[in-house]
Coordinates of C-alpha atoms in Angstrom, one line a residue:
Chain A
M25 CA 164.5 33.0 15.0
T26 CA 165.9 29.5 14.4
G27 CA 167.3 28.0 17.5
W28 CA 165.5 30.4 19.8
R29 CA 164.2 28.7 22.9
P30 CA 162.0 31.4 24.4
A31 CA 161.8 31.9 28.1
L32 CA 160.2 34.7 30.2
E33 CA 162.6 37.4 31.3
R34 CA 163.6 36.9 34.9
S35 CA 161.6 39.9 36.2
V36 CA 158.4 38.7 34.4
V37 CA 155.9 36.5 36.2
L38 CA 153.1 34.7 34.5
R39 CA 150.3 34.0 36.9
H40 CA 146.6 33.3 37.2
D41 CA 144.5 36.0 38.8
R42 CA 141.8 34.1 40.7
V43 CA 139.9 37.3 41.5
R44 CA 139.7 38.6 37.9
R45 CA 139.6 35.1 36.4
T46 CA 142.3 35.8 33.9
Y47 CA 146.0 35.3 33.3
L48 CA 148.5 38.1 33.9
L49 CA 152.1 39.0 33.1
V50 CA 153.4 40.9 36.0
L51 CA 156.5 43.2 35.6
P52 CA 158.0 46.1 37.5
E53 CA 155.4 49.0 37.4
R54 CA 153.2 47.1 34.9
V55 CA 150.6 44.4 34.7
V56 CA 149.6 42.9 31.3
V57 CA 146.2 41.2 31.1
L58 CA 146.6 38.2 28.8
E59 CA 143.7 37.6 26.4
G60 CA 142.6 34.6 24.4
R61 CA 145.2 31.8 24.3
A62 CA 148.2 34.0 25.1
A63 CA 148.8 32.3 28.5
D64 CA 148.7 28.8 26.9
V65 CA 151.5 29.9 24.5
L66 CA 153.6 31.7 27.1
R67 CA 153.4 28.8 29.6
L68 CA 155.3 26.7 27.0
C69 CA 158.2 29.2 26.9
D70 CA 160.4 27.4 29.4
G71 CA 163.8 27.9 27.7
Q72 CA 163.8 24.3 26.7
R73 CA 161.4 24.1 23.8
S74 CA 162.2 25.7 20.4
V75 CA 159.6 27.8 18.7
D76 CA 158.8 24.9 16.3
E77 CA 158.3 22.6 19.3
I78 CA 155.9 25.1 20.9
V79 CA 154.0 25.3 17.6
D80 CA 153.8 21.5 17.5
V81 CA 152.4 21.3 21.0
L82 CA 149.8 23.9 20.3
A83 CA 148.8 22.4 16.9
A84 CA 148.1 19.1 18.6
R85 CA 146.2 20.8 21.4
F86 CA 144.1 23.2 19.2
P87 CA 143.5 21.3 15.9
G88 CA 142.6 23.6 13.0
A89 CA 143.9 26.8 14.8
P90 CA 146.3 28.9 12.7
V91 CA 149.2 28.3 15.1
T92 CA 152.0 27.9 12.5
V93 CA 151.7 31.5 11.4
E94 CA 150.3 33.2 14.5
V95 CA 152.4 31.8 17.3
P96 CA 155.9 32.7 16.0
R97 CA 154.5 36.2 15.2
F98 CA 153.1 36.5 18.8
L99 CA 156.3 35.3 20.4
D100 CA 158.3 37.8 18.4
R101 CA 156.0 40.6 19.5
V102 CA 156.4 39.6 23.1
R103 CA 160.2 39.5 22.7
Q104 CA 160.1 43.0 21.3
E105 CA 158.3 44.2 24.4
G106 CA 161.2 42.8 26.4
W107 CA 159.2 40.2 28.2
L108 CA 160.8 37.1 26.5
R109 CA 164.4 36.3 26.0
Chain B
M3 CA 133.5 57.0 64.4
T4 CA 132.1 60.2 62.9
T5 CA 129.1 60.2 60.6
P6 CA 130.2 59.9 57.0
A7 CA 129.4 62.9 54.8
S8 CA 128.0 60.7 52.1
T9 CA 126.4 57.3 52.1
P10 CA 128.5 54.7 50.3
P11 CA 126.8 53.3 47.2
A12 CA 125.2 49.9 48.0
S13 CA 126.1 48.5 44.6
P14 CA 127.8 47.6 42.3
S15 CA 130.9 46.7 44.2
P16 CA 134.1 48.6 43.3
S17 CA 136.6 47.0 41.0
P18 CA 139.3 45.1 42.9
P19 CA 142.5 47.0 43.6
W20 CA 145.7 46.2 41.6
A21 CA 148.4 47.6 43.9
L22 CA 149.2 48.3 47.5
L23 CA 151.7 50.8 48.7
A24 CA 153.1 49.6 52.1
E25 CA 154.6 52.4 54.1
L26 CA 156.5 50.0 56.5
T27 CA 157.9 52.9 58.6
H28 CA 158.0 56.6 58.5
G29 CA 161.6 56.5 59.9
C30 CA 164.1 57.6 57.3
P31 CA 167.8 58.6 57.3
L32 CA 166.9 61.2 54.6
H33 CA 165.1 64.5 55.2
C34 CA 163.9 65.4 51.7
P35 CA 161.9 68.6 51.8
Y36 CA 159.2 67.2 49.4
C37 CA 158.7 63.9 51.2
S38 CA 155.3 62.3 50.4
N39 CA 154.9 61.1 54.0
P40 CA 152.4 63.1 56.1
L41 CA 153.5 66.1 58.2
E42 CA 152.4 64.0 61.2
L43 CA 154.8 61.1 61.0
V44 CA 153.9 57.8 62.6
R45 CA 156.1 56.9 65.6
R46 CA 158.1 53.6 65.4
S47 CA 156.3 52.2 68.4
R48 CA 153.0 52.4 66.6
E49 CA 154.2 50.4 63.5
L50 CA 152.5 47.1 62.4
S51 CA 154.6 44.0 63.2
A52 CA 155.8 41.7 60.4
E53 CA 153.1 39.3 61.4
E54 CA 150.4 42.0 61.0
W55 CA 151.9 43.0 57.6
G56 CA 151.8 39.4 56.5
D57 CA 148.1 39.3 57.4
V58 CA 147.4 42.6 55.5
L59 CA 149.3 41.3 52.4
R60 CA 147.3 38.0 52.4
Q61 CA 144.1 39.9 52.7
A62 CA 145.2 42.2 49.9
A63 CA 146.0 39.3 47.6
D64 CA 142.5 37.8 48.3
L65 CA 141.1 41.2 47.3
G66 CA 142.9 41.2 44.0
V67 CA 146.2 43.1 44.7
V68 CA 148.9 42.0 42.3
H69 CA 151.7 44.5 43.0
T70 CA 153.1 45.9 46.2
H71 CA 155.7 48.6 46.7
L72 CA 157.4 48.2 50.1
S73 CA 158.3 51.7 50.9
G74 CA 158.5 54.1 53.8
G75 CA 160.2 56.2 55.0
E76 CA 163.1 53.8 54.5
P77 CA 161.9 50.2 54.5
L78 CA 165.5 49.0 55.1
L79 CA 165.1 50.3 58.7
R80 CA 162.9 47.4 59.4
P81 CA 165.1 44.5 60.6
D82 CA 162.1 42.1 59.8
L83 CA 161.9 43.3 56.1
A84 CA 162.8 39.9 54.7
A85 CA 159.9 38.3 56.6
I86 CA 157.5 40.8 55.2
V87 CA 158.8 40.2 51.7
A88 CA 158.4 36.4 52.2
A89 CA 154.8 36.9 53.3
A90 CA 154.0 39.0 50.2
D91 CA 155.6 36.5 48.0
S92 CA 153.8 33.5 49.4
A93 CA 150.5 35.4 49.0
G94 CA 151.5 35.6 45.2
I95 CA 152.1 39.4 45.2
Y96 CA 154.9 40.9 43.0
I97 CA 157.3 42.8 45.3
Q98 CA 159.2 46.0 44.6
L99 CA 161.3 47.8 47.1
V100 CA 161.4 51.6 47.2
T101 CA 164.5 52.7 49.0
S102 CA 167.0 55.5 49.5
G103 CA 169.7 52.9 49.2
V104 CA 171.0 53.8 52.6
G105 CA 171.6 50.6 54.5
L106 CA 171.6 48.2 51.6
S107 CA 174.4 45.7 51.6
A108 CA 175.1 42.6 49.5
P109 CA 174.0 40.1 52.3
R110 CA 170.9 42.1 53.0
L111 CA 169.9 42.3 49.3
S112 CA 170.6 38.6 48.9
A113 CA 168.3 37.7 51.8
L114 CA 165.6 39.9 50.3
V115 CA 166.0 38.3 46.9
S116 CA 165.8 34.9 48.4
A117 CA 162.6 35.9 50.2
G118 CA 161.0 36.9 46.8
L119 CA 162.0 40.5 46.1
R120 CA 161.6 41.2 42.3
S121 CA 162.7 44.7 41.6
V122 CA 164.1 47.9 43.2
Q123 CA 163.3 51.6 42.9
L124 CA 166.1 53.8 44.1
S125 CA 165.6 57.5 44.9
V126 CA 168.2 60.0 43.8
Q127 CA 168.0 63.7 44.5
H128 CA 170.5 65.1 42.0
A129 CA 173.2 63.9 39.6
D130 CA 175.8 65.9 41.5
P131 CA 176.8 64.2 44.7
A132 CA 177.0 67.4 46.9
S133 CA 173.7 68.7 45.6
S134 CA 172.0 65.3 46.1
D135 CA 173.3 65.3 49.7
R136 CA 172.1 68.8 50.3
I137 CA 168.6 68.1 49.0
A138 CA 168.4 64.9 51.0
G139 CA 169.7 66.6 54.1
K140 CA 172.0 63.7 54.6
R141 CA 175.3 62.5 53.1
S142 CA 173.8 59.6 51.0
F143 CA 174.9 59.8 47.4
A144 CA 177.8 57.3 47.8
A145 CA 175.4 54.8 49.4
K146 CA 173.0 55.2 46.5
E147 CA 175.7 54.5 43.9
H148 CA 176.7 51.4 45.9
A149 CA 173.1 50.2 46.1
A150 CA 172.6 50.6 42.4
A151 CA 175.6 48.4 41.7
L152 CA 174.4 45.8 44.2
V153 CA 171.0 45.7 42.5
R154 CA 172.5 45.3 39.1
D155 CA 174.9 42.6 40.3
A156 CA 171.9 40.7 41.7
G157 CA 170.3 40.8 38.3
L158 CA 167.2 42.7 39.5
P159 CA 165.5 45.4 37.4
L160 CA 166.5 48.8 38.7
G161 CA 164.4 52.0 38.6
L162 CA 165.6 55.4 39.5
N163 CA 163.1 57.8 41.1
V164 CA 164.0 61.5 40.9
V165 CA 161.6 64.1 42.3
L166 CA 162.1 67.3 40.2
H167 CA 162.0 70.8 41.5
R168 CA 163.8 74.2 41.1
D169 CA 167.1 72.9 42.4
N170 CA 167.5 69.9 40.0
L171 CA 165.4 70.6 36.9
D172 CA 168.3 72.2 35.1
A173 CA 170.3 69.0 35.7
V174 CA 167.8 66.7 34.1
D175 CA 170.2 65.7 31.3
A176 CA 172.9 64.8 33.9
V177 CA 170.3 62.8 35.9
V178 CA 169.5 60.8 32.8
D179 CA 173.2 60.2 32.2
L180 CA 173.6 59.0 35.8
G181 CA 170.7 56.6 35.5
V182 CA 172.1 55.2 32.3
A183 CA 175.6 54.9 33.9
W184 CA 174.1 53.1 36.9
G185 CA 172.3 50.6 34.7
A186 CA 168.7 51.7 35.4
D187 CA 166.0 50.1 33.3
R188 CA 163.6 52.9 34.1
I189 CA 164.0 56.5 35.2
E190 CA 161.0 58.2 36.7
L191 CA 161.3 62.0 36.6
A192 CA 158.5 63.1 38.8
N193 CA 157.7 66.8 39.1
T194 CA 157.0 67.7 42.7
Q195 CA 153.3 67.5 43.8
F196 CA 152.6 70.2 46.2
Y197 CA 151.0 69.0 49.4
G198 CA 152.3 68.0 52.8
W199 CA 156.1 68.7 53.1
A200 CA 156.3 69.9 49.5
L201 CA 153.6 72.5 50.0
R202 CA 155.4 73.7 53.1
N203 CA 158.5 74.0 50.9
R204 CA 156.8 75.4 47.9
T205 CA 158.7 78.7 47.8
A206 CA 162.0 76.8 47.6
L207 CA 160.9 74.0 45.3
L208 CA 158.6 75.7 42.7
P209 CA 160.4 75.9 39.4
T210 CA 160.0 78.6 36.7
R211 CA 158.1 77.9 33.5
D212 CA 161.3 78.3 31.5
Q213 CA 163.1 75.6 33.6
L214 CA 160.2 73.2 33.0
S215 CA 160.0 73.8 29.3
R216 CA 163.8 73.2 28.9
A217 CA 163.6 70.1 31.0
R218 CA 160.6 68.8 29.1
D219 CA 162.5 69.3 25.8
A220 CA 165.6 67.5 27.2
V221 CA 163.5 64.6 28.3
E222 CA 161.8 64.3 24.9
R223 CA 165.2 64.3 23.2
R224 CA 166.6 61.7 25.6
R225 CA 163.6 59.5 25.3
E226 CA 164.0 59.2 21.5
Q227 CA 167.7 58.5 22.0
L228 CA 167.2 55.9 24.7
A229 CA 164.2 54.2 23.1
G230 CA 164.4 50.4 23.6
T231 CA 167.0 50.6 26.3
T232 CA 166.0 52.9 29.2
E233 CA 162.4 53.9 29.8
L234 CA 162.0 57.6 30.8
V235 CA 158.8 58.5 32.7
W236 CA 157.8 62.2 33.1
V237 CA 155.3 63.0 35.8
V238 CA 153.6 66.2 34.8
P239 CA 154.0 69.5 36.7
D240 CA 150.3 70.1 37.3
Y241 CA 150.8 73.7 38.5
F242 CA 151.9 74.7 35.0
D243 CA 149.9 72.6 32.6
G244 CA 146.3 73.8 33.3
V245 CA 145.2 70.1 33.3
P246 CA 144.8 68.2 36.6
K247 CA 146.5 64.9 37.0
P248 CA 144.3 61.8 37.2
C249 CA 145.4 61.3 40.8
M250 CA 145.9 57.6 41.7
G251 CA 143.8 56.7 38.7
G252 CA 140.7 57.7 40.7
W253 CA 139.9 57.6 44.4
G254 CA 139.7 54.0 45.6
A255 CA 139.9 52.8 42.0
V256 CA 143.3 51.2 41.4
S257 CA 145.4 51.2 44.6
L258 CA 145.5 51.7 48.3
T259 CA 148.2 52.8 50.8
V260 CA 148.7 51.2 54.2
A261 CA 150.4 53.6 56.6
P262 CA 152.9 52.3 59.2
D263 CA 150.3 52.1 61.9
G264 CA 147.8 50.2 59.7
G265 CA 145.7 53.2 58.6
V266 CA 144.4 52.6 55.1
L267 CA 144.2 55.4 52.6
P268 CA 143.2 55.9 48.9
C269 CA 146.5 57.8 48.5
P270 CA 149.6 58.5 50.6
A271 CA 148.6 62.1 51.2
A272 CA 144.9 61.5 52.0
G273 CA 145.6 61.3 55.8
G274 CA 145.9 65.1 55.6
L275 CA 142.2 65.5 54.7
P276 CA 140.0 66.5 57.7
D277 CA 137.2 64.2 59.0
L278 CA 138.1 61.3 56.6
D279 CA 137.8 58.8 59.5
V280 CA 140.7 56.7 58.3
P281 CA 140.0 53.0 58.5
N282 CA 142.6 50.8 60.1
V283 CA 143.5 47.1 59.4
R284 CA 143.8 46.7 63.2
D285 CA 140.0 47.2 63.5
R286 CA 138.5 46.1 60.2
P287 CA 139.1 43.6 57.4
L288 CA 140.8 45.0 54.3
E289 CA 137.8 43.8 52.2
W290 CA 135.4 46.0 54.2
I291 CA 137.8 49.0 54.0
W292 CA 138.1 48.8 50.2
N293 CA 134.5 48.0 49.4
S294 CA 132.4 49.6 52.1
S295 CA 134.3 52.1 54.2
P296 CA 133.0 55.7 54.0
A297 CA 136.6 56.9 53.5
F298 CA 137.1 54.8 50.3
N299 CA 133.6 55.6 49.0
R300 CA 133.7 59.3 49.6
Y301 CA 135.2 60.4 46.3
R302 CA 134.7 57.2 44.3
G303 CA 133.1 57.5 40.9
T304 CA 131.5 60.8 39.8
E305 CA 128.5 61.2 42.1
W306 CA 130.3 63.4 44.6
M307 CA 131.3 65.9 42.0
S308 CA 130.0 69.4 41.6
E309 CA 130.3 71.8 38.7
P310 CA 132.4 72.2 36.6
C311 CA 133.5 68.6 37.0
R312 CA 130.0 67.1 37.1
G313 CA 129.2 68.0 33.5
C314 CA 132.8 67.8 32.2
P315 CA 133.7 65.3 29.4
R316 CA 137.0 64.7 31.2
R317 CA 135.4 63.6 34.5
E318 CA 136.2 60.0 33.9
T319 CA 139.7 60.9 32.6
D320 CA 141.1 63.0 35.4
F321 CA 138.4 62.4 38.1
G322 CA 138.4 66.1 39.0
G323 CA 142.2 65.9 39.8
C324 CA 143.6 65.6 43.3
R325 CA 141.4 65.8 46.4
C326 CA 144.4 66.6 48.6
Q327 CA 145.4 69.5 46.4
A328 CA 141.8 70.8 46.3
H329 CA 141.7 70.7 50.1
A330 CA 145.2 72.2 50.5
L331 CA 144.5 75.2 48.3
T332 CA 140.7 75.8 48.7
G333 CA 140.0 74.3 52.1
E334 CA 137.4 72.0 50.5
A335 CA 138.4 68.5 49.3
A336 CA 135.3 68.1 47.0
R337 CA 136.0 71.1 44.9
T338 CA 137.6 70.9 41.4
D339 CA 141.4 70.7 41.7
P340 CA 142.6 74.2 41.2
A341 CA 145.3 72.8 38.8
C342 CA 142.4 72.6 36.2
A343 CA 142.1 75.7 34.0
L344 CA 138.3 75.2 34.3
S345 CA 138.4 75.5 38.1
P346 CA 136.9 78.7 39.6
D347 CA 140.0 78.6 41.9
H348 CA 142.5 78.3 39.1
A349 CA 143.7 81.9 39.6
L350 CA 145.0 80.9 43.1
L351 CA 147.4 78.5 41.5
R352 CA 148.3 80.7 38.5
A353 CA 149.3 83.5 40.9
V354 CA 151.7 81.2 42.6
A355 CA 153.0 79.6 39.4
E356 CA 153.7 83.0 37.7
T357 CA 155.3 84.7 40.7
P358 CA 158.8 85.7 39.6
R359 CA 161.4 83.9 41.6
S360 CA 165.2 83.5 41.5
G361 CA 168.0 82.2 43.7
T362 CA 167.5 79.5 46.3
A363 CA 165.4 79.5 49.5
P364 CA 166.1 77.4 52.6
Y365 CA 164.4 74.1 53.0
V366 CA 162.2 73.0 55.9
Y367 CA 163.6 69.5 56.1
R368 CA 161.3 66.6 56.8
G369 CA 161.5 65.3 60.3
P370 CA 159.5 64.7 63.5
G371 CA 157.6 67.6 64.9
P372 CA 155.7 69.1 61.9
G373 CA 155.5 72.6 63.5
T374 CA 159.3 73.1 63.6
A375 CA 160.8 75.1 60.8
R376 CA 164.5 74.3 60.9
S377 CA 167.4 75.9 59.3
P378 CA 169.1 74.0 56.5
R379 CA 171.2 71.1 57.7
T380 CA 174.8 71.0 57.0
V381 CA 176.0 67.7 55.6

């Protein structure tokens, strides 16, 4: 995963849903409701930041949270779904 | 207004809708004999303007709609399509175009993408060009192939929609090959649902049980082979499975359809139900239509059900099946869908499904004037 600078696939939109008060990933024929801090992580996936940089930003924002282990694992899972490149 | 058959529940309010199917026009260059448009097609002169569509889409976004399918008929027949796409996009709605491919050009697609189009679903009738043209009642296969290439070149996700029936189920492997060759991300293999035009053409379209079982095996095999590359979706043939489909995810539960003239329906076929008193965006706010109209509350939830649905453990899984099918086959929309093996009317459907059949029958092609049975078109 070294060197990977994650970004959302072109067909995937990350947005807030003001009616349901949640964040969503919207794709062709599918809507994914984002739980917990998933949107905070995905919003940092801009194709510029590396995974380490994303972890650093989140570690500073959420002190004490297990971001070093969980964030790379989460990003990998989202990539396997085909939503990150 | 007629008096509603049941009083809408005062509370709690229904969950917000996720998706809106916008039938921008019933005009179409194709004449598919299983068309999901109603038998009574809306005339072009009665269609909502782009401005009216923009207003509907903004109201839909306020209500919670996240996805829209811009469909028809053929939505490319609307010269103002890009304005409608732009209105949906600025309302924050994710836009997918559902098209026959006829009329798509590089400049047209580029204008739509600039306006906010995200994804395209392309219909195909068969993998063999001559058969595809015969089923569509129009020489259109070459335009579809061209449209697929344009969508790929534009970098948009491409879905292929194929309605399955007796004249193409044996070619399901070839259809999957075609989708892969055209670069589809998703291939939807939808067994024909028999109401409206398809019910009229049931004799010609209904497959045999053997055909279905071979096609189902082929799809399973291809799905394993294509895992991680192309998604294969199989929409079940409810005449044969003994289990009704959870139509639309429940009446007024997930999505709504807006017809070309602004009529709003819980599903594209519901206009065929008698005395539904279809609400219209030209008369009422969409919020009232979704939350409070008698039409959207009539079969919502489980209160309207009678036995065997009422006491059934699957009542919140399949919602008693399809109201339009119950009406089409039994004359009563509130009865259990005859597709269900537990329905007292199931024998009606079994008798049709098990009737021996062979060879091909002529189609009644979709077109204006629902009463006119026409001989097969030559293409």
